mmCIF file of C-alpha atoms in Angstrom:
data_model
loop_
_atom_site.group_PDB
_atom_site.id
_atom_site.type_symbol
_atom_site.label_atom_id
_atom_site.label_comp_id
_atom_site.label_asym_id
_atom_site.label_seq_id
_atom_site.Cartn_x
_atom_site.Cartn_y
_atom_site.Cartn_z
ATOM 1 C CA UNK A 24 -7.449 4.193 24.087
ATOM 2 C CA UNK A 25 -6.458 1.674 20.962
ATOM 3 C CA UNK A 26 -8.340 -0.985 22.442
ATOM 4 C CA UNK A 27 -11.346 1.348 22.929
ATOM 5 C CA UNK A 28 -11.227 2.138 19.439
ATOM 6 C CA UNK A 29 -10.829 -1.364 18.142
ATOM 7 C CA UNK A 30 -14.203 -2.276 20.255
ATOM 8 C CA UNK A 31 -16.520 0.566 19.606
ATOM 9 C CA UNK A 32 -15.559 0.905 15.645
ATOM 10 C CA UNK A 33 -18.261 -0.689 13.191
ATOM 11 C CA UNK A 34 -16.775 -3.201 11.073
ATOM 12 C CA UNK A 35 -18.308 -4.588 8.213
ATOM 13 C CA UNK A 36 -15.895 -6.817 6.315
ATOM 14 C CA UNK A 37 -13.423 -5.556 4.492
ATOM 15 C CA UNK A 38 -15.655 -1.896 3.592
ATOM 16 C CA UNK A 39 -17.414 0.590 6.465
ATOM 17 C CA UNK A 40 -19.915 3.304 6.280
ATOM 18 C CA UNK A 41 -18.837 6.206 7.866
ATOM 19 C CA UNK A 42 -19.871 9.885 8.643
ATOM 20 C CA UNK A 43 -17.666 12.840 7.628
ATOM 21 C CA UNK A 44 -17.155 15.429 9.989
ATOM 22 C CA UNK A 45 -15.510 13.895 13.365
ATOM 23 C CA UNK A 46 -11.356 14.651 13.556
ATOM 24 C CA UNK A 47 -9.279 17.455 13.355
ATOM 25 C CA UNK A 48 -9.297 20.683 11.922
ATOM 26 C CA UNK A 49 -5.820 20.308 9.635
ATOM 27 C CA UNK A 50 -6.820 20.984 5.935
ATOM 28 C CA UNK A 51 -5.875 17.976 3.281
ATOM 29 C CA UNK A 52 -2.849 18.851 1.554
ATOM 30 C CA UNK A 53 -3.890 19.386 -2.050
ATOM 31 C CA UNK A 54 -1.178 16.828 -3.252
ATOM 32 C CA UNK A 55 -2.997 13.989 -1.482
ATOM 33 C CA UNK A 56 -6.110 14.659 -3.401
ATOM 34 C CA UNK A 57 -7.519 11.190 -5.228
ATOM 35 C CA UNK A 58 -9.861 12.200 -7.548
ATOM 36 C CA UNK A 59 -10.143 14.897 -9.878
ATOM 37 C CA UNK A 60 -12.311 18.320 -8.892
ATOM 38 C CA UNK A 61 -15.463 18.484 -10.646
ATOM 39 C CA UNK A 62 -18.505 20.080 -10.171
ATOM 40 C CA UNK A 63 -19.581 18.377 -7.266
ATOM 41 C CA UNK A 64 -15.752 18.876 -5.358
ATOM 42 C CA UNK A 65 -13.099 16.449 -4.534
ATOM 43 C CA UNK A 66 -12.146 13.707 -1.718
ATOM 44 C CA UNK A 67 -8.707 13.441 -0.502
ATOM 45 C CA UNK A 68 -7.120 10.317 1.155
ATOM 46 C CA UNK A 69 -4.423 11.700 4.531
ATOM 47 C CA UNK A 70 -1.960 9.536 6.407
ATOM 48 C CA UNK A 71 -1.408 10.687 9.433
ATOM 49 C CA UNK A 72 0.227 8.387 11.455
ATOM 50 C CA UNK A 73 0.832 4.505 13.254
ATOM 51 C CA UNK A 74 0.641 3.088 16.221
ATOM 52 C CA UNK A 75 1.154 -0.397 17.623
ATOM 53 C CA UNK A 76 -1.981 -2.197 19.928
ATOM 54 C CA UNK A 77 0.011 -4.770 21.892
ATOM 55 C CA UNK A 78 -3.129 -6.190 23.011
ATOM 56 C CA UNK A 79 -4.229 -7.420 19.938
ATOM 57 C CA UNK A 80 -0.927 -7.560 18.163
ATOM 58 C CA UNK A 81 -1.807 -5.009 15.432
ATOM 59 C CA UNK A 82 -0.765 -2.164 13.748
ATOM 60 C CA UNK A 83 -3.077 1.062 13.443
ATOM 61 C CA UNK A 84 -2.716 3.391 10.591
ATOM 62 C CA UNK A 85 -4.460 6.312 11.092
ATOM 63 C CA UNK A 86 -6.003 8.202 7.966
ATOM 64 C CA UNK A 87 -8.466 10.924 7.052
ATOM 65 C CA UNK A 88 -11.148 11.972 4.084
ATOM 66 C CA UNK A 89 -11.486 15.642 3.495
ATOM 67 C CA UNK A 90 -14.562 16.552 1.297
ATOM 68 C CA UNK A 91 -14.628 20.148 -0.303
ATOM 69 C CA UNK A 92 -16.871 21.185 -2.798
ATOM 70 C CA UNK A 93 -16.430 22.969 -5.986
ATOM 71 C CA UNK A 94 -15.507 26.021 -4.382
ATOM 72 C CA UNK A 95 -13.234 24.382 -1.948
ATOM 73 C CA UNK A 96 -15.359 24.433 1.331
ATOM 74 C CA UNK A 97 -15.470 21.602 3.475
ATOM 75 C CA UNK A 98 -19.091 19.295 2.675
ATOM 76 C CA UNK A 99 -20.075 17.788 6.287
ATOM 77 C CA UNK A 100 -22.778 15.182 6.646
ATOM 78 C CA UNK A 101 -21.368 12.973 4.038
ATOM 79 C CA UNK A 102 -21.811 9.196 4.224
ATOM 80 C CA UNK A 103 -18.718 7.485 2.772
ATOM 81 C CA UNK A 104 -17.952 4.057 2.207
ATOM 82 C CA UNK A 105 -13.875 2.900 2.656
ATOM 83 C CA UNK A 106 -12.768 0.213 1.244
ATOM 84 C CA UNK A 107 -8.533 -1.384 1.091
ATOM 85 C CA UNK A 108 -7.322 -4.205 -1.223
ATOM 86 C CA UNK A 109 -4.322 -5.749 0.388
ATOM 87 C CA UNK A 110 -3.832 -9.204 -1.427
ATOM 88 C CA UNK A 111 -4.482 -8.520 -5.566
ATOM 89 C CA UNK A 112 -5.931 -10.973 -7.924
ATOM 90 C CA UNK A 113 -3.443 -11.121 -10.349
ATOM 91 C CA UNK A 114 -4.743 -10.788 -14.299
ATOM 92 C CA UNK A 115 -1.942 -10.868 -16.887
ATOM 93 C CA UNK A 116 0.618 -11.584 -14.438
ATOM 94 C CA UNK A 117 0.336 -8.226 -13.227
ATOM 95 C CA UNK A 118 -1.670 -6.286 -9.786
ATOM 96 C CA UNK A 119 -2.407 -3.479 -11.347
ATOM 97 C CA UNK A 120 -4.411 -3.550 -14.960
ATOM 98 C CA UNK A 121 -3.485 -0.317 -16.584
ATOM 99 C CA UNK A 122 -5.844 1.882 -19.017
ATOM 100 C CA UNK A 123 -7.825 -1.533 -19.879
ATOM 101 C CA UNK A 124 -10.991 -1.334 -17.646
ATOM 102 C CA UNK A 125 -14.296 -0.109 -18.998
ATOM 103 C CA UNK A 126 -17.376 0.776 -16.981
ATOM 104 C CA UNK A 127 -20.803 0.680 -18.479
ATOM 105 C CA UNK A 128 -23.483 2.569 -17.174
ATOM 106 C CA UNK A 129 -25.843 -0.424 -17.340
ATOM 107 C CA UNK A 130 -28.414 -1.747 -14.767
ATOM 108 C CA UNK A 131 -27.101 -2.779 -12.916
ATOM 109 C CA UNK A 132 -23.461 -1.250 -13.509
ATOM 110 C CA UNK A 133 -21.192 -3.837 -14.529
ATOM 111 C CA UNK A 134 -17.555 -3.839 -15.756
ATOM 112 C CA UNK A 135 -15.689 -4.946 -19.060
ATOM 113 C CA UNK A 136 -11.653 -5.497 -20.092
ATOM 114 C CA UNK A 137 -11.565 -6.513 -23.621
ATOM 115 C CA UNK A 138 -8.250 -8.449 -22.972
ATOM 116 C CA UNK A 139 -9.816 -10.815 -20.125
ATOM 117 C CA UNK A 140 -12.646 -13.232 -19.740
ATOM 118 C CA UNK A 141 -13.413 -12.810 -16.007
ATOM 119 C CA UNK A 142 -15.424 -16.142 -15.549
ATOM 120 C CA UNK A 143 -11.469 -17.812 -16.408
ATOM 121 C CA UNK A 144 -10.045 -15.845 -13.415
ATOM 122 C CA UNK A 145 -9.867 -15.888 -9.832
ATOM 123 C CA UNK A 146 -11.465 -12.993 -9.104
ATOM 124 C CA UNK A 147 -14.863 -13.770 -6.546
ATOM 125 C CA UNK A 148 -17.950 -12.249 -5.699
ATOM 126 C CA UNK A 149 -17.469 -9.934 -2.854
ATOM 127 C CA UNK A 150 -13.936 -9.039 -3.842
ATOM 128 C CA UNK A 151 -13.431 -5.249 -4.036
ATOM 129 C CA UNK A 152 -12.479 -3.646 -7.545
ATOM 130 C CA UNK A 153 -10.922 0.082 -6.921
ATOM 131 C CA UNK A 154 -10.620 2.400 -9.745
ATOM 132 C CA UNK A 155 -7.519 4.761 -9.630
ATOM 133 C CA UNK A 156 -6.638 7.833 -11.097
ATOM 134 C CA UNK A 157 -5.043 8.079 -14.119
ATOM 135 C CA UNK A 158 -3.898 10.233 -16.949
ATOM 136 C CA UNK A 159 -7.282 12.096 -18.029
ATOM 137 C CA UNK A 160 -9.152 9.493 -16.220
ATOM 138 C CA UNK A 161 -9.949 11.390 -13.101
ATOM 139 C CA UNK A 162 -13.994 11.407 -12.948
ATOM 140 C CA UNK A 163 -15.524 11.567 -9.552
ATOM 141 C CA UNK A 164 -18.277 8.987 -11.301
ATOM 142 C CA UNK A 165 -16.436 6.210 -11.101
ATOM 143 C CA UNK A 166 -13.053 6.884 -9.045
ATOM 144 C CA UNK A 167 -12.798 4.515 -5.937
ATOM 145 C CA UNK A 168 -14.092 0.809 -4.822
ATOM 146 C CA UNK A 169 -16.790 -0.970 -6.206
ATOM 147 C CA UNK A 170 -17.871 -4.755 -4.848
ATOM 148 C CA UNK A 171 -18.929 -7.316 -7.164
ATOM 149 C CA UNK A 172 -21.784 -8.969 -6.851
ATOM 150 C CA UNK A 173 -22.047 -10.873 -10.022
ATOM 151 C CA UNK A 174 -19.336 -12.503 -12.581
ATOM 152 C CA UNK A 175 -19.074 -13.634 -15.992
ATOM 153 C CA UNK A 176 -17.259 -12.453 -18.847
ATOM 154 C CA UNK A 177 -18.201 -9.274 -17.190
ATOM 155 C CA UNK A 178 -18.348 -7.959 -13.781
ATOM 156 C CA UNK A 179 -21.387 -7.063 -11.645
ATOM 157 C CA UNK A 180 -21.001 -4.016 -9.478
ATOM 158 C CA UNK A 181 -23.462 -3.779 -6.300
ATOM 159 C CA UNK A 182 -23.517 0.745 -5.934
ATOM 160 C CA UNK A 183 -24.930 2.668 -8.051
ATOM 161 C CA UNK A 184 -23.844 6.324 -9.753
ATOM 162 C CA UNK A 185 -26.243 8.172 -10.871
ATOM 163 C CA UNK A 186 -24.427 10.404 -13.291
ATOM 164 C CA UNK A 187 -22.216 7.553 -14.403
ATOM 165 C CA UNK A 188 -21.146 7.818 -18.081
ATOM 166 C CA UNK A 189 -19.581 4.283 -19.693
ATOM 167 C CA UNK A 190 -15.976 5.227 -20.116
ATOM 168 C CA UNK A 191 -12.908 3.546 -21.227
ATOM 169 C CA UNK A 192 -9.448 3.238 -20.833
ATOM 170 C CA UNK A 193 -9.476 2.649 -16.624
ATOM 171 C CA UNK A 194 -6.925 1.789 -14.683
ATOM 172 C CA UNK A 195 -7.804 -0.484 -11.602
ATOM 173 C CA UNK A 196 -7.176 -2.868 -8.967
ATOM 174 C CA UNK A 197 -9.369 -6.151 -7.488
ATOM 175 C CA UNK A 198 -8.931 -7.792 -4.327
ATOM 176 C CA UNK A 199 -9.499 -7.977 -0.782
ATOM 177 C CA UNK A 200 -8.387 -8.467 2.502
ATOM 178 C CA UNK A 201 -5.847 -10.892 3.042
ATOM 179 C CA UNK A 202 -2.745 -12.146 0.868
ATOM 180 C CA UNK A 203 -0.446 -14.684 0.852
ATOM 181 C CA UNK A 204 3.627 -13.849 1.924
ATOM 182 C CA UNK A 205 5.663 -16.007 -0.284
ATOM 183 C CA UNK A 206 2.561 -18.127 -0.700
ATOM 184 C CA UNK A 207 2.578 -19.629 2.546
ATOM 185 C CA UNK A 208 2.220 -16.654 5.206
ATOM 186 C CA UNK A 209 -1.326 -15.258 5.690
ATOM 187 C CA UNK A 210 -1.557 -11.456 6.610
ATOM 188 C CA UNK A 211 -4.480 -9.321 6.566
ATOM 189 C CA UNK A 212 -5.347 -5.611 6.607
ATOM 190 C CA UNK A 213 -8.692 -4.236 7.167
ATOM 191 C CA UNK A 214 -10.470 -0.609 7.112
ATOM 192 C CA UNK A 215 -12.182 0.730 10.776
ATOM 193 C CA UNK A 216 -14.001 3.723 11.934
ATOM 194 C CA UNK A 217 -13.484 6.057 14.711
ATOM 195 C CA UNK A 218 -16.526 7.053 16.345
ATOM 196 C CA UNK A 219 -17.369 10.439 17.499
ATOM 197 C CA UNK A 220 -16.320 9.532 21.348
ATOM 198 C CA UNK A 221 -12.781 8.868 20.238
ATOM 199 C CA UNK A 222 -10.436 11.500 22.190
ATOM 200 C CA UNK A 223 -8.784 11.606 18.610
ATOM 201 C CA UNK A 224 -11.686 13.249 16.864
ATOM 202 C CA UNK A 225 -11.308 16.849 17.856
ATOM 203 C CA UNK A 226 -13.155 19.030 15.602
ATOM 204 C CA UNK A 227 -16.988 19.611 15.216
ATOM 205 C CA UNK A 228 -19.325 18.040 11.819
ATOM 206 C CA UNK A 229 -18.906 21.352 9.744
ATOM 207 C CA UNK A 230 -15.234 20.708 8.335
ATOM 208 C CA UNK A 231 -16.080 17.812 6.342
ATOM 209 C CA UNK A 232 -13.246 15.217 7.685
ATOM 210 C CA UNK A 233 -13.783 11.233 7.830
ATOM 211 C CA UNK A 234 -11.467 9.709 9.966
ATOM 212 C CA UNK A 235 -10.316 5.923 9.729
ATOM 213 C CA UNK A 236 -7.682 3.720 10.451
ATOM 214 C CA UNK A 237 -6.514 0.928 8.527
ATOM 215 C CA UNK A 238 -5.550 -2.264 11.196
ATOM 216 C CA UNK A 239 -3.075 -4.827 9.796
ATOM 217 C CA UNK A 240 -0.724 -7.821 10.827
ATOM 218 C CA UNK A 241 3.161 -6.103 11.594
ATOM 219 C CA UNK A 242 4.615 -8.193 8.730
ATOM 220 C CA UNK A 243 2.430 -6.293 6.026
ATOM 221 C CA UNK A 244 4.535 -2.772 6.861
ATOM 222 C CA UNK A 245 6.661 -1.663 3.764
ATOM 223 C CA UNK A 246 4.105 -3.390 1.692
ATOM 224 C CA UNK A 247 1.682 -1.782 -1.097
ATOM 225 C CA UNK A 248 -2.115 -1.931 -0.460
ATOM 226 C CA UNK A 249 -4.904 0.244 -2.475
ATOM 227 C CA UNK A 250 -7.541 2.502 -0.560
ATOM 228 C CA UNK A 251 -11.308 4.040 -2.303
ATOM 229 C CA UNK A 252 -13.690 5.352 -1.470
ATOM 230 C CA UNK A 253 -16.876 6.629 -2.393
ATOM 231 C CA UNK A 254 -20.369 8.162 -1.495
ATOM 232 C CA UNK A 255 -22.977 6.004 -1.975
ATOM 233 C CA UNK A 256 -26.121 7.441 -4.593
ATOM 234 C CA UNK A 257 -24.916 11.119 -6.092
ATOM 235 C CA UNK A 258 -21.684 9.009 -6.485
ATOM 236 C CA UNK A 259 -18.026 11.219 -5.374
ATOM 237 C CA UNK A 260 -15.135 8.621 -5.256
ATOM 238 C CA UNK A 261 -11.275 8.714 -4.892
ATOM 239 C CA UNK A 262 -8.746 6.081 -4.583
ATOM 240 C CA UNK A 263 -4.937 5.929 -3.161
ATOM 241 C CA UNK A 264 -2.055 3.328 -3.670
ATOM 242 C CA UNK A 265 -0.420 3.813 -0.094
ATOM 243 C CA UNK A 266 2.433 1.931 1.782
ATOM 244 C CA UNK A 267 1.297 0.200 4.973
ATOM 245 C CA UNK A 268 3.289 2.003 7.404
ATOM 246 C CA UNK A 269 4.683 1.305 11.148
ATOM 247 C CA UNK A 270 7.266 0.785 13.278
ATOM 248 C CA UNK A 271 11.106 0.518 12.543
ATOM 249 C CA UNK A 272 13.106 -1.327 10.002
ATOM 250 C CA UNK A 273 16.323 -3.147 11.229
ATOM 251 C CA UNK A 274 19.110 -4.716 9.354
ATOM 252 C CA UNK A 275 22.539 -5.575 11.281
ATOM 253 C CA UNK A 276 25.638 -4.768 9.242
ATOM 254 C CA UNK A 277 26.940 -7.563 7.877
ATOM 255 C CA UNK A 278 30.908 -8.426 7.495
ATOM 256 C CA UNK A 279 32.537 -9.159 4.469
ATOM 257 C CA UNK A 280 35.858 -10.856 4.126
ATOM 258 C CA UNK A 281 38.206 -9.526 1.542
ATOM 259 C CA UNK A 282 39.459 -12.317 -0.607
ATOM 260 C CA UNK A 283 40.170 -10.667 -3.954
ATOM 261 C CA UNK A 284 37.044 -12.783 -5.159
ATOM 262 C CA UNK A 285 33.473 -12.034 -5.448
ATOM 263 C CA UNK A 286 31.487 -12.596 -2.002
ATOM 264 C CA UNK A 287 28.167 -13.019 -1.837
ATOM 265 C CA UNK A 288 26.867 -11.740 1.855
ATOM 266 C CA UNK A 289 23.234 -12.897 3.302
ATOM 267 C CA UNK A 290 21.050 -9.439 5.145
ATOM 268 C CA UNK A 291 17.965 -9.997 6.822
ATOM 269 C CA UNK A 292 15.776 -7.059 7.136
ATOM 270 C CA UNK A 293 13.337 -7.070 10.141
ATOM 271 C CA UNK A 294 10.212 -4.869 11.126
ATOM 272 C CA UNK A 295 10.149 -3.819 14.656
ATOM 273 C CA UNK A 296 6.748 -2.697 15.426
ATOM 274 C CA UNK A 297 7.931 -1.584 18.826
ATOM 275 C CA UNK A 298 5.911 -1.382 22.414
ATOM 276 C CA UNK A 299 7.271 -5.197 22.758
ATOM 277 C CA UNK A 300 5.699 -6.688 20.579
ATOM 278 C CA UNK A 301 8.750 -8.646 18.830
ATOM 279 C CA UNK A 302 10.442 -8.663 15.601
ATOM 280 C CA UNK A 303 8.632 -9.960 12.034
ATOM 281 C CA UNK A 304 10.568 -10.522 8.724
ATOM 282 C CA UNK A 305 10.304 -8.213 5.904
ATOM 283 C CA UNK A 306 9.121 -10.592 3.173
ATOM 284 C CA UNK A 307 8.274 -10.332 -0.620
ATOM 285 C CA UNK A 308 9.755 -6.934 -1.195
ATOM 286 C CA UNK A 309 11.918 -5.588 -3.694
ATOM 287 C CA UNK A 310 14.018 -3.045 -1.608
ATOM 288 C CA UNK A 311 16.167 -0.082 -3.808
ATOM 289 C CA UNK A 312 19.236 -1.165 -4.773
ATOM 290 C CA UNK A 313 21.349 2.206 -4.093
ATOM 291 C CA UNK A 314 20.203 1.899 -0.267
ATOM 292 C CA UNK A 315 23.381 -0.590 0.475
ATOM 293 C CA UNK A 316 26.154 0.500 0.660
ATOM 294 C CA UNK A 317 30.025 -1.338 1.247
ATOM 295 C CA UNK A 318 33.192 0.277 2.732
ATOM 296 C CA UNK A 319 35.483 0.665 2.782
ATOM 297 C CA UNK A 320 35.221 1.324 -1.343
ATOM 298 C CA UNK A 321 38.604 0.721 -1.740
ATOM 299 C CA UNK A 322 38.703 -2.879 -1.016
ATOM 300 C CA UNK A 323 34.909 -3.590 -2.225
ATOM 301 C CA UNK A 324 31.752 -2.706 -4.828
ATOM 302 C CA UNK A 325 28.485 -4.242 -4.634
ATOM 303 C CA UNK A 326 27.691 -6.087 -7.518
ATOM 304 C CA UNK A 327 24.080 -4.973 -8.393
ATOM 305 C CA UNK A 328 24.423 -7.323 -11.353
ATOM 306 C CA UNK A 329 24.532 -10.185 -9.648
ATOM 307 C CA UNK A 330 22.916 -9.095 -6.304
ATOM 308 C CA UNK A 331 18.939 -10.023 -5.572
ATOM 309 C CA UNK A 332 17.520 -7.304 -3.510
ATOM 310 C CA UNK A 333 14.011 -9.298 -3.118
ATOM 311 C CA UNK A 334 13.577 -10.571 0.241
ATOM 312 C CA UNK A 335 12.417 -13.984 0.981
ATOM 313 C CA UNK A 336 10.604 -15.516 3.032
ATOM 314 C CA UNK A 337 13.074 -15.425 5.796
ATOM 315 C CA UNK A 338 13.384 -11.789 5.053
ATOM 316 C CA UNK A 339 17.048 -12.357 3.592
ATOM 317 C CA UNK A 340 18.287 -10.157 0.804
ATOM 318 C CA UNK A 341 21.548 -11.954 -1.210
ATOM 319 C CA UNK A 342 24.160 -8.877 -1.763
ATOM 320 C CA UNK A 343 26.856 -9.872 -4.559
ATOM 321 C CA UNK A 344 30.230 -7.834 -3.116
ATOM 322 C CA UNK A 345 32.971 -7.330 -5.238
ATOM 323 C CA UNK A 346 36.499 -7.879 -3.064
ATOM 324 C CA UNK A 347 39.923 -6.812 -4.022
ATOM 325 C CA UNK A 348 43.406 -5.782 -2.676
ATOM 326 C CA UNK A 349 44.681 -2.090 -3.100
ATOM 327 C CA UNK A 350 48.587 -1.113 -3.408
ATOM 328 C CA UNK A 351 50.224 1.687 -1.694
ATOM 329 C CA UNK A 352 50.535 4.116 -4.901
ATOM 330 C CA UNK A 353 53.890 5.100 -3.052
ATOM 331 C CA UNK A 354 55.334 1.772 -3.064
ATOM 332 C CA UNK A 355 55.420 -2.050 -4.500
ATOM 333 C CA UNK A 356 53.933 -2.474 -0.837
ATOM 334 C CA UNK A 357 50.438 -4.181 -1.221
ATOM 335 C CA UNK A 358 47.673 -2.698 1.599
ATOM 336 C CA UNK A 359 44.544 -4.232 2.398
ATOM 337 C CA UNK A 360 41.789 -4.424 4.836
ATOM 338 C CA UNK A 361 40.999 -7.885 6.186
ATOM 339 C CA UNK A 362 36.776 -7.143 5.976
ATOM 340 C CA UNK A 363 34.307 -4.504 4.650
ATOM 341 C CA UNK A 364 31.365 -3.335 5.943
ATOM 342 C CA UNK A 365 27.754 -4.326 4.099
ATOM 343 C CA UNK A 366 24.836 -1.921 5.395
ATOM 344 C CA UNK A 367 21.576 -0.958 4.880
ATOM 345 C CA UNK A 368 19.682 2.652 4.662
ATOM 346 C CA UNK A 369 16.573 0.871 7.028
ATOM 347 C CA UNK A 370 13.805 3.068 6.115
ATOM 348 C CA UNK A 371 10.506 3.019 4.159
ATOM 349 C CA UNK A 372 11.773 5.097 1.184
ATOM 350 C CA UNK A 373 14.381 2.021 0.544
ATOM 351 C CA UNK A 374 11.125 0.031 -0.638
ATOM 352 C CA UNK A 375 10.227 -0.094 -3.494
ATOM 353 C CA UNK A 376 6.455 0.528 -4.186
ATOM 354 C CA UNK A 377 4.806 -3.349 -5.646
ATOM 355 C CA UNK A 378 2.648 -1.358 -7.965
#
């Protein structure tokens, strides 16, 4: 059924028109809604779940758009454009440029940061720029992905919006497709539809959903990518910083001899995206520091000072263990365990979001 999908889905690079009103009838949870309600209603962005195509060596992340309208019923017949940025240009050393961005209602719409020169960057024509929600930036105008068509000092944006105001103070995103793991592993993500003969798509045009999946390379799960999307003319966008989801996480306990000194004890974290498809590091991460733990405690702490919970390119985290020797509080008589334990909570919540 996966490689059904895959073939009969319209790809068109890293964006795809598609037609609300195919999938199921579950409502959107309010809390996944991406851009603010308005007059015109809001879009919401669903995960639902992953699954693993051994065929082509993928994973499949399976996600919906829910349209309502002002008065919360479902809009069907909606063409919507989905677009992902998985590798980010990087402007001021940072992913994400906060409450900087400007859009100007010019023709055609372009784009403005007063603290960069875009013509000095990397960022290239075709690359998609997403606007995300923010505090009191929330319009349904502007929300979601734009592509850029032309570059200067200022950005050329190919849709239009024809209620667009020029507003300030934007927070937003530009990339595209593919990124770099510790600069010299390529992985790439990319947005599919699911047609209307998919066994998935269960419920008739009238309850406004948009299904899609998002299809990326195993060694992206755990890591940060940005979705938008939009309607194209009487513009309605959203966007959604998500985590690239699938399969299991695995890291072996590691063993930790007790020396009274400090130890410093080598984890690698792996991503199992199961069906037999093998095993792929966990690379470029910065995983949360409380999810290790050491016992037992009374022969060892983790050093969080001295510990570096990013994992490399060989998926290796470097824990920092403190080691000592307890005494019987009874007696002079010293007591000690030989080796303590060094493990890992492996789950998605460990990670820390990049952005």
């Amino acid at each position: 059924m996966i490689k059904q999908m895959i073939k009969t889905s319209l790809l068109a690079g890293s964006a795809l028109l598609l037609m609300s009103g195919c999938g199921s009838d579950n409502k959107a949870n309010s809390n996944d809604a991406v851009g603010g309600h308005n007059e015109q209603g809001a879009l919401s962005i669903v995960y639902e779940s992953t699954s693993a195509d051994p065929a082509s060596g993928k994973m499949i992340a399976h996600y919906h758009v829910h349209a309502v309208d002002e008065n919360g019923n479902a809009i069907s017949g909606l063409p919507l454009k989905v677009s992902l940025v998985n590798g980010a240009r990087e402007l001021r050393g940072q992913k994400v440029q906060h409450d900087t961005g400007t859009i100007l209602s010019t023709k055609p719409i372009s784009f403005h940061d007063d603290g960069i020169d875009f013509s000095q960057t990397d960022v290239r024509k075709g690359d998609t720029l997403i606007v995300i929600p923010s505090s009191g930036k929330t319009g349904k105008d502007y929300l979601g992905d734009w592509t850029i068509v032309e570059k200067g000092h200022d950005l050329g944006l190919r849709e239009r919006s024809y209620g667009l105001e020029s507003t300030n103070g934007l927070t937003y995103i530009i990339g595209n497709e593919q990124r770099w793991l510790s600069g010299r592993i390529s992985a790439v993500a990319h947005v599919q539809g699911r047609g209307r003969n998919d066994t998935n798509s269960t419920s008739s045009s009238n309850h406004g959903f948009t299904y899609f999946d998002i299809v990326f390379d195993p060694v992206l799960a755990g890591h940060t990518a940005t979705v938008g999307v939009h309607t194209e003319g009487n513009r309605m966008g959203g966007a959604k910083v998500i985590t690239l989801r699938g399969g299991e996480f695995v890291a072996p306990d590691v063993k930790i001899p007790v020396t009274g000194k400090t130890e410093y004890a080598t984890m690698r974290i792996l991503i199992d995206p199961g069906d037999g498809m093998g095993t792929e590091n966990l690379i470029d991460v910065e995983l949360v520091p409380t999810s290790f733990t050491v016992e037992p405690l009374s022969n060892c702490r983790i050093n969080y000072r001295l510990s570096d919970f990013r994992t490399d390119h060989n998926g290796e985290v470097t824990i920092a263990v403190d080691t000592f020797k307890s005494a019987d509080s009874n007696s002079s008589k010293e007591t000690s365990s030989s080796e303590c334990t060094l493990k890992w909570n492996a789950s998605a919540g460990s990670i820390y979001y990049e952005y």
